[in-house]
Coordinates of C-alpha atoms (C1' of nucleotides) in Angstrom, one line a residue:
Chain A
M1332 CA 249.0 150.1 41.1
I1333 CA 250.4 153.3 39.6
L1334 CA 247.9 155.7 38.2
N1335 CA 249.5 158.4 36.1
V1336 CA 247.4 161.6 36.6
D1337 CA 248.4 165.0 35.4
L1338 CA 246.9 167.7 37.7
A1339 CA 248.0 170.4 35.2
S1340 CA 246.1 168.8 32.3
E1341 CA 243.0 170.3 30.8
V1342 CA 241.3 166.9 31.1
P1343 CA 239.3 166.8 34.4
I1344 CA 241.1 164.9 37.1
Y1345 CA 238.1 162.6 37.8
Q1346 CA 238.1 161.7 34.1
Q1347 CA 241.8 160.9 34.1
L1348 CA 241.4 158.8 37.2
R1349 CA 238.5 156.9 35.5
D1350 CA 240.5 156.5 32.3
R1351 CA 243.6 155.2 34.1
I1352 CA 241.5 152.7 36.1
V1353 CA 239.7 151.4 33.0
E1354 CA 243.1 151.0 31.4
A1355 CA 244.4 149.1 34.5
I1356 CA 241.4 146.8 34.2
A1357 CA 242.1 146.2 30.5
D1358 CA 245.8 145.7 31.3
G1359 CA 245.0 143.0 33.8
V1360 CA 246.7 145.0 36.5
L1361 CA 243.2 145.1 38.2
T1362 CA 241.3 141.8 37.9
E1363 CA 237.8 140.8 38.9
G1364 CA 237.7 141.0 42.7
S1365 CA 240.6 143.4 43.0
A1366 CA 240.0 146.1 45.5
L1367 CA 240.6 149.8 44.6
P1368 CA 242.2 152.1 47.1
A1369 CA 239.8 153.8 49.5
T1370 CA 238.6 157.2 48.2
R1371 CA 240.2 159.1 51.0
A1372 CA 243.5 157.2 50.7
L1373 CA 243.7 157.7 46.9
A1374 CA 242.9 161.4 47.3
A1375 CA 245.6 161.7 49.8
D1376 CA 248.1 160.0 47.5
F1377 CA 247.5 162.5 44.7
G1378 CA 247.0 165.5 47.1
I1379 CA 243.5 166.0 45.7
N1380 CA 240.0 166.2 47.3
F1381 CA 238.3 162.9 48.1
H1382 CA 235.1 164.2 46.3
T1383 CA 237.0 164.1 43.1
V1384 CA 238.0 160.5 43.6
N1385 CA 234.4 159.8 44.5
K1386 CA 233.2 161.2 41.2
A1387 CA 235.6 158.9 39.3
Y1388 CA 234.5 155.9 41.2
D1389 CA 230.9 156.8 40.7
L1390 CA 231.4 156.9 36.9
L1391 CA 233.0 153.5 37.0
R1392 CA 230.0 152.2 39.1
Q1393 CA 227.5 153.7 36.6
Q1394 CA 229.4 151.8 33.9
G1395 CA 229.2 148.6 35.8
L1396 CA 233.0 148.2 36.1
I1397 CA 233.2 148.3 39.9
R1398 CA 230.9 147.7 42.8
L1399 CA 231.0 149.9 45.9
N1400 CA 230.5 148.5 49.4
R1401 CA 230.4 150.2 52.8
K1402 CA 233.3 148.5 54.3
T1403 CA 234.8 146.5 51.4
G1404 CA 235.4 149.6 49.4
A1405 CA 235.5 149.6 45.6
V1406 CA 235.8 146.2 44.0
V1407 CA 236.3 145.3 40.3
T1408 CA 233.3 143.3 39.0
P1409 CA 232.9 141.0 36.0
T1410 CA 231.0 142.7 33.2
V1411 CA 229.5 141.9 30.0
A1412 CA 229.3 144.3 27.1
D1413 CA 225.6 144.6 26.3
S1414 CA 224.1 145.9 23.1
P1415 CA 223.6 149.5 24.2
F1416 CA 227.2 149.7 25.3
R1417 CA 228.4 148.3 22.0
A1418 CA 226.3 150.8 20.0
Q1419 CA 227.5 153.7 22.1
W1420 CA 231.1 152.5 22.0
T1421 CA 231.0 152.1 18.3
A1422 CA 229.7 155.7 17.9
R1423 CA 232.6 157.0 20.0
A1424 CA 235.1 154.9 18.0
R1425 CA 233.6 156.3 14.8
T1426 CA 234.5 159.8 15.9
L1427 CA 238.0 158.9 16.9
L1428 CA 238.7 156.8 13.8
A1429 CA 237.3 159.6 11.6
E1430 CA 239.8 162.0 13.1
A1431 CA 242.7 159.7 12.1
V1432 CA 241.4 159.2 8.6
A1433 CA 240.7 162.9 8.2
K1434 CA 244.3 163.6 9.2
G1435 CA 245.4 161.4 6.3
L1436 CA 246.2 158.1 8.1
S1437 CA 245.3 155.0 6.1
A1438 CA 242.8 152.5 7.3
D1439 CA 245.6 149.9 7.6
E1440 CA 247.8 152.2 9.7
V1441 CA 244.9 152.8 12.0
V1442 CA 244.1 149.1 12.4
T1443 CA 247.7 148.3 13.0
T1444 CA 247.9 151.0 15.7
C1445 CA 244.8 149.7 17.4
R1446 CA 246.0 146.1 17.2
S1447 CA 249.3 147.0 18.8
V1448 CA 247.6 148.9 21.6
L1449 CA 245.3 145.9 22.2
E1450 CA 248.3 143.6 22.3
S1451 CA 249.8 145.7 25.0
F1452 CA 246.7 144.9 27.1
A1453 CA 245.8 141.9 29.2
P1454 CA 249.1 139.9 29.4
P1455 CA 247.5 136.4 29.6
Q1456 CA 247.2 135.6 33.2
P1457 CA 250.2 133.3 34.2
Q1458 CA 249.2 129.7 33.4
D1459 CA 251.1 126.5 33.8
T1460 CA 253.3 126.4 30.7
P1461 CA 254.9 122.9 31.0
Chain B
M937 CA 225.7 167.8 3.9
I938 CA 223.5 166.6 6.8
L939 CA 225.0 167.1 10.3
N940 CA 223.2 165.2 13.0
V941 CA 223.4 167.3 16.1
D942 CA 221.5 166.6 19.3
L943 CA 220.8 169.9 21.2
A944 CA 219.6 167.9 24.2
S945 CA 222.7 165.9 24.5
E946 CA 225.2 166.4 27.3
V947 CA 228.0 166.6 24.7
P948 CA 228.6 170.3 24.0
I949 CA 227.1 171.4 20.7
Y950 CA 230.3 172.8 19.3
Q951 CA 232.0 169.4 20.0
Q952 CA 229.2 167.5 18.2
L953 CA 229.5 169.9 15.3
R954 CA 233.3 169.4 15.2
D955 CA 232.9 165.6 15.4
R956 CA 230.3 165.4 12.7
I957 CA 232.4 167.6 10.3
V958 CA 235.5 165.4 11.0
E959 CA 233.4 162.4 10.2
A960 CA 232.1 164.0 7.0
I961 CA 235.8 164.6 6.0
A962 CA 236.7 161.0 6.7
D963 CA 233.6 159.9 4.8
G964 CA 234.6 161.8 1.8
V965 CA 231.4 163.9 1.9
L966 CA 233.7 166.8 2.4
T967 CA 236.9 166.7 0.3
E968 CA 239.9 169.0 0.0
G969 CA 238.7 172.4 -1.1
S970 CA 235.1 171.8 -0.1
A971 CA 233.6 174.9 1.5
L972 CA 231.7 174.6 4.8
P973 CA 228.5 176.5 5.3
A974 CA 228.9 180.1 6.6
T975 CA 228.8 180.2 10.4
R976 CA 225.6 182.3 10.5
A977 CA 223.9 180.1 8.0
L978 CA 224.8 176.9 9.8
A979 CA 223.8 178.5 13.1
A980 CA 220.4 179.4 11.7
D981 CA 219.9 175.9 10.4
F982 CA 220.2 174.4 13.8
G983 CA 218.6 177.4 15.6
I984 CA 221.8 178.0 17.6
N985 CA 224.1 181.0 18.1
F986 CA 226.7 181.6 15.5
H987 CA 229.4 181.9 18.1
T988 CA 228.8 178.2 18.9
V989 CA 229.5 177.3 15.3
N990 CA 232.5 179.6 15.3
K991 CA 234.0 177.6 18.2
A992 CA 233.6 174.3 16.3
Y993 CA 235.2 175.8 13.2
D994 CA 238.0 177.2 15.4
L995 CA 238.8 173.8 16.8
L996 CA 238.9 172.4 13.3
R997 CA 241.3 175.2 12.3
Q998 CA 243.5 174.5 15.3
Q999 CA 243.7 170.9 14.2
G1000 CA 244.7 172.0 10.7
L1001 CA 241.6 170.4 9.0
I1002 CA 240.1 173.6 7.6
R1003 CA 241.3 177.1 6.7
L1004 CA 239.3 180.2 7.5
N1005 CA 239.1 183.2 5.1
R1006 CA 237.3 186.5 5.4
K1007 CA 235.2 186.2 2.3
T1008 CA 235.9 182.6 1.2
G1009 CA 234.6 181.1 4.4
A1010 CA 235.8 177.8 5.8
V1011 CA 237.5 175.4 3.4
V1012 CA 238.8 171.9 4.0
T1013 CA 242.5 171.7 3.6
P1014 CA 244.9 168.7 2.9
T1015 CA 246.6 167.6 6.1
V1016 CA 249.4 165.3 7.2
A1017 CA 249.3 163.4 10.4
D1018 CA 252.5 164.5 12.2
S1019 CA 254.3 162.7 15.0
P1020 CA 252.7 164.7 17.9
F1021 CA 249.3 164.1 16.5
R1022 CA 249.9 160.3 16.2
A1023 CA 251.2 160.1 19.7
Q1024 CA 248.2 162.0 21.1
W1025 CA 245.8 160.1 19.0
T1026 CA 247.2 156.8 20.2
A1027 CA 246.8 157.8 23.8
R1028 CA 243.2 158.6 23.2
A1029 CA 242.7 155.4 21.3
R1030 CA 244.3 153.5 24.2
T1031 CA 241.6 154.8 26.6
L1032 CA 238.7 154.0 24.3
L1033 CA 240.1 150.5 23.5
A1034 CA 240.7 149.9 27.2
E1035 CA 237.1 150.6 27.8
A1036 CA 236.0 147.9 25.3
V1037 CA 238.4 145.4 26.7
A1038 CA 237.5 146.2 30.3
K1039 CA 233.8 145.5 29.4
G1040 CA 234.8 142.1 28.2
L1041 CA 235.1 142.5 24.4
S1042 CA 237.8 140.4 22.8
A1043 CA 240.7 142.1 20.9
D1044 CA 239.4 140.4 17.7
E1045 CA 235.9 141.8 18.2
V1046 CA 237.3 145.3 18.7
V1047 CA 239.5 145.1 15.7
T1048 CA 236.6 143.8 13.6
T1049 CA 234.4 146.7 14.8
C1050 CA 237.1 149.3 14.0
R1051 CA 237.7 147.8 10.6
S1052 CA 234.0 147.9 9.7
V1053 CA 233.8 151.5 10.8
L1054 CA 236.9 152.3 8.7
E1055 CA 235.4 150.6 5.7
S1056 CA 232.3 152.7 6.0
F1057 CA 234.5 155.8 5.5
A1058 CA 236.0 157.2 2.4
P1059 CA 234.4 155.5 -0.5
P1060 CA 237.4 155.4 -2.8
Q1061 CA 237.0 158.3 -5.2
P1062 CA 235.5 157.0 -8.4
Q1063 CA 238.3 155.7 -10.6
D1064 CA 238.4 154.1 -14.0
T1065 CA 237.7 150.4 -13.2
P1066 CA 238.1 148.7 -16.6
Chain C
dG6 C1' 232.3 151.0 71.2
dG7 C1' 235.3 152.8 68.2
dT8 C1' 237.4 152.7 63.6
dT9 C1' 237.1 152.5 58.8
dT10 C1' 234.8 153.1 54.9
dG11 C1' 231.3 154.9 51.5
dT12 C1' 227.3 158.4 51.3
dT13 C1' 225.2 162.7 51.6
dC14 C1' 224.6 167.7 52.3
dT15 C1' 225.8 172.5 51.8
dA16 C1' 229.0 176.0 50.2
dT17 C1' 232.2 178.3 47.2
dA18 C1' 235.8 179.8 43.6
dA19 C1' 237.3 179.1 39.0
dC20 C1' 236.4 177.6 34.6
dT21 C1' 233.3 176.2 30.5
dT22 C1' 229.2 176.5 27.6
dA23 C1' 226.0 179.1 25.1
dT24 C1' 224.0 183.3 24.2
dA25 C1' 224.0 188.2 22.8
dG26 C1' 225.3 192.6 20.7
dA27 C1' 228.5 195.8 18.9
dG28 C1' 232.5 196.3 16.2
dT29 C1' 235.7 195.4 12.3
dA30 C1' 237.5 193.6 7.9
dT31 C1' 236.8 192.2 3.1
dA32 C1' 234.5 191.4 -1.5
dG33 C1' 231.8 193.1 -4.8
dG34 C1' 228.1 196.5 -6.7
dC35 C1' 227.0 201.4 -7.6
Chain D
dG1162 C1' 236.0 205.8 -4.5
dC1163 C1' 232.2 204.8 -1.5
dC1164 C1' 228.5 201.7 0.1
dT1165 C1' 226.6 197.6 1.4
dA1166 C1' 226.4 192.8 2.4
dT1167 C1' 228.7 189.3 4.5
dA1168 C1' 231.1 187.1 8.0
dC1169 C1' 234.8 187.1 11.3
dT1170 C1' 236.2 189.3 16.1
dC1171 C1' 235.8 191.2 20.7
dT1172 C1' 233.5 192.0 25.1
dA1173 C1' 229.8 190.8 28.2
dT1174 C1' 226.8 187.8 30.7
dA1175 C1' 223.9 183.9 32.6
dA1176 C1' 223.9 179.0 33.5
dG1177 C1' 226.2 175.0 34.2
dT1178 C1' 230.6 172.1 35.4
dT1179 C1' 234.9 171.2 38.0
dA1180 C1' 237.4 171.0 42.0
dT1181 C1' 237.8 172.1 46.6
dA1182 C1' 236.2 172.1 51.5
dG1183 C1' 234.0 170.9 55.9
dA1184 C1' 230.6 168.4 58.4
dA1185 C1' 227.8 164.8 59.4
dC1186 C1' 225.6 160.2 58.7
dA1187 C1' 225.4 155.0 58.0
dA1188 C1' 227.0 150.4 57.9
dA1189 C1' 230.4 146.8 58.4
dC1190 C1' 234.0 145.0 61.1
dC1191 C1' 237.3 144.3 65.0

DNA sequence: GGTTTGTTCTATAACTTATAGAGTATAGGC
DNA sequence: GCCTATACTCTATAAGTTATAGAACAAACC
C-alpha cells in the first residue's frame, strides 16, 4: 500500500493519512479484514512521529472504518452508512458542490466529474469470468 | 440573506461564513454584482469580531468569488473555473466521495445525492416561459 | 519471559483561531 | 478644502491545535 503524504502541505499530516486510507478502502486496495501497518512502522516509513499516525488511526476508529486491537493492530471493518452519517456527509457535499457551481461549473460537468472519480474506485473484486 | 453559523461548532467561524456565502452564490441568492454586508455589520449580527468576518471575505477574494473595495464593500464577481481549480477541486471531491464509498454507499446512491443537492442550487433565473 | 503492539501520560515548540485596539484610506457632507 | 463616517489594515495577544518527543503501561502472542 502506497500512501501519498505531503509533509510540506498545509493540510495536517494526520488528516492526509486519514484521507489516503479512506481512499484506499474505497479503492478496494484495503478490503474488510485488511491489516493496516503498525503505528510505529508507518511513522518510521514517513519519518514522522508515531503520535501523528495514532491520531489518524483514532479518527478512522471514531468513524467506524477500522478496529484497533492490542496485538492484531488496525484492521479494516465492514461498515454501514447510517442516517446521521448520510446527513452529515450530504452537508459537506453541499459545501463542496456549491464551490464548483459558484465557480461557474455546470451541474452536468460536476456530476460527470463525480461519476468518473467514483468509477476509478473499487475495481470489482476479481471474480470468475468464464 | 440568512447565514446559518454555529458558534459552538468545531469548524472555524470564518470557514463556516465562507462556506455559507459560497452556498448562497451557488443558490443564486447572491448573484453577480450583489453586495455582501459590511464586515462590521455582519460581525455585529453574529456577535463576533469583525476581523473574523474579514478573514472569511479574504478567503473568498483569494478564490476570486468576490471583489473588495474601500467604499463599495464586498461585491460578488463573475468567475471562471480554471484548470488548476478543477484539478484541486477534483482532488477534494475524491476524498469526500471515497468516504461515502468506504462507508458502504453505492456509486449510484452517491451520484443521486449529488444530483439532488445540485438541483437544489441555482433556481434558473426567471425567464420567459411561453 | 520477552517481544510486539496499541494506549496513556506529560511536555514543548510552532502554528491557527478569535479577539482587540489603533491606524489609515476613501466617499460624501459642510 | 476640510471633516466625518465608514470600513479596510496592521500589530498584539490569549487560547486552542498540530506535531514532536520521551517514558511507561497493558495485553496478546511466541
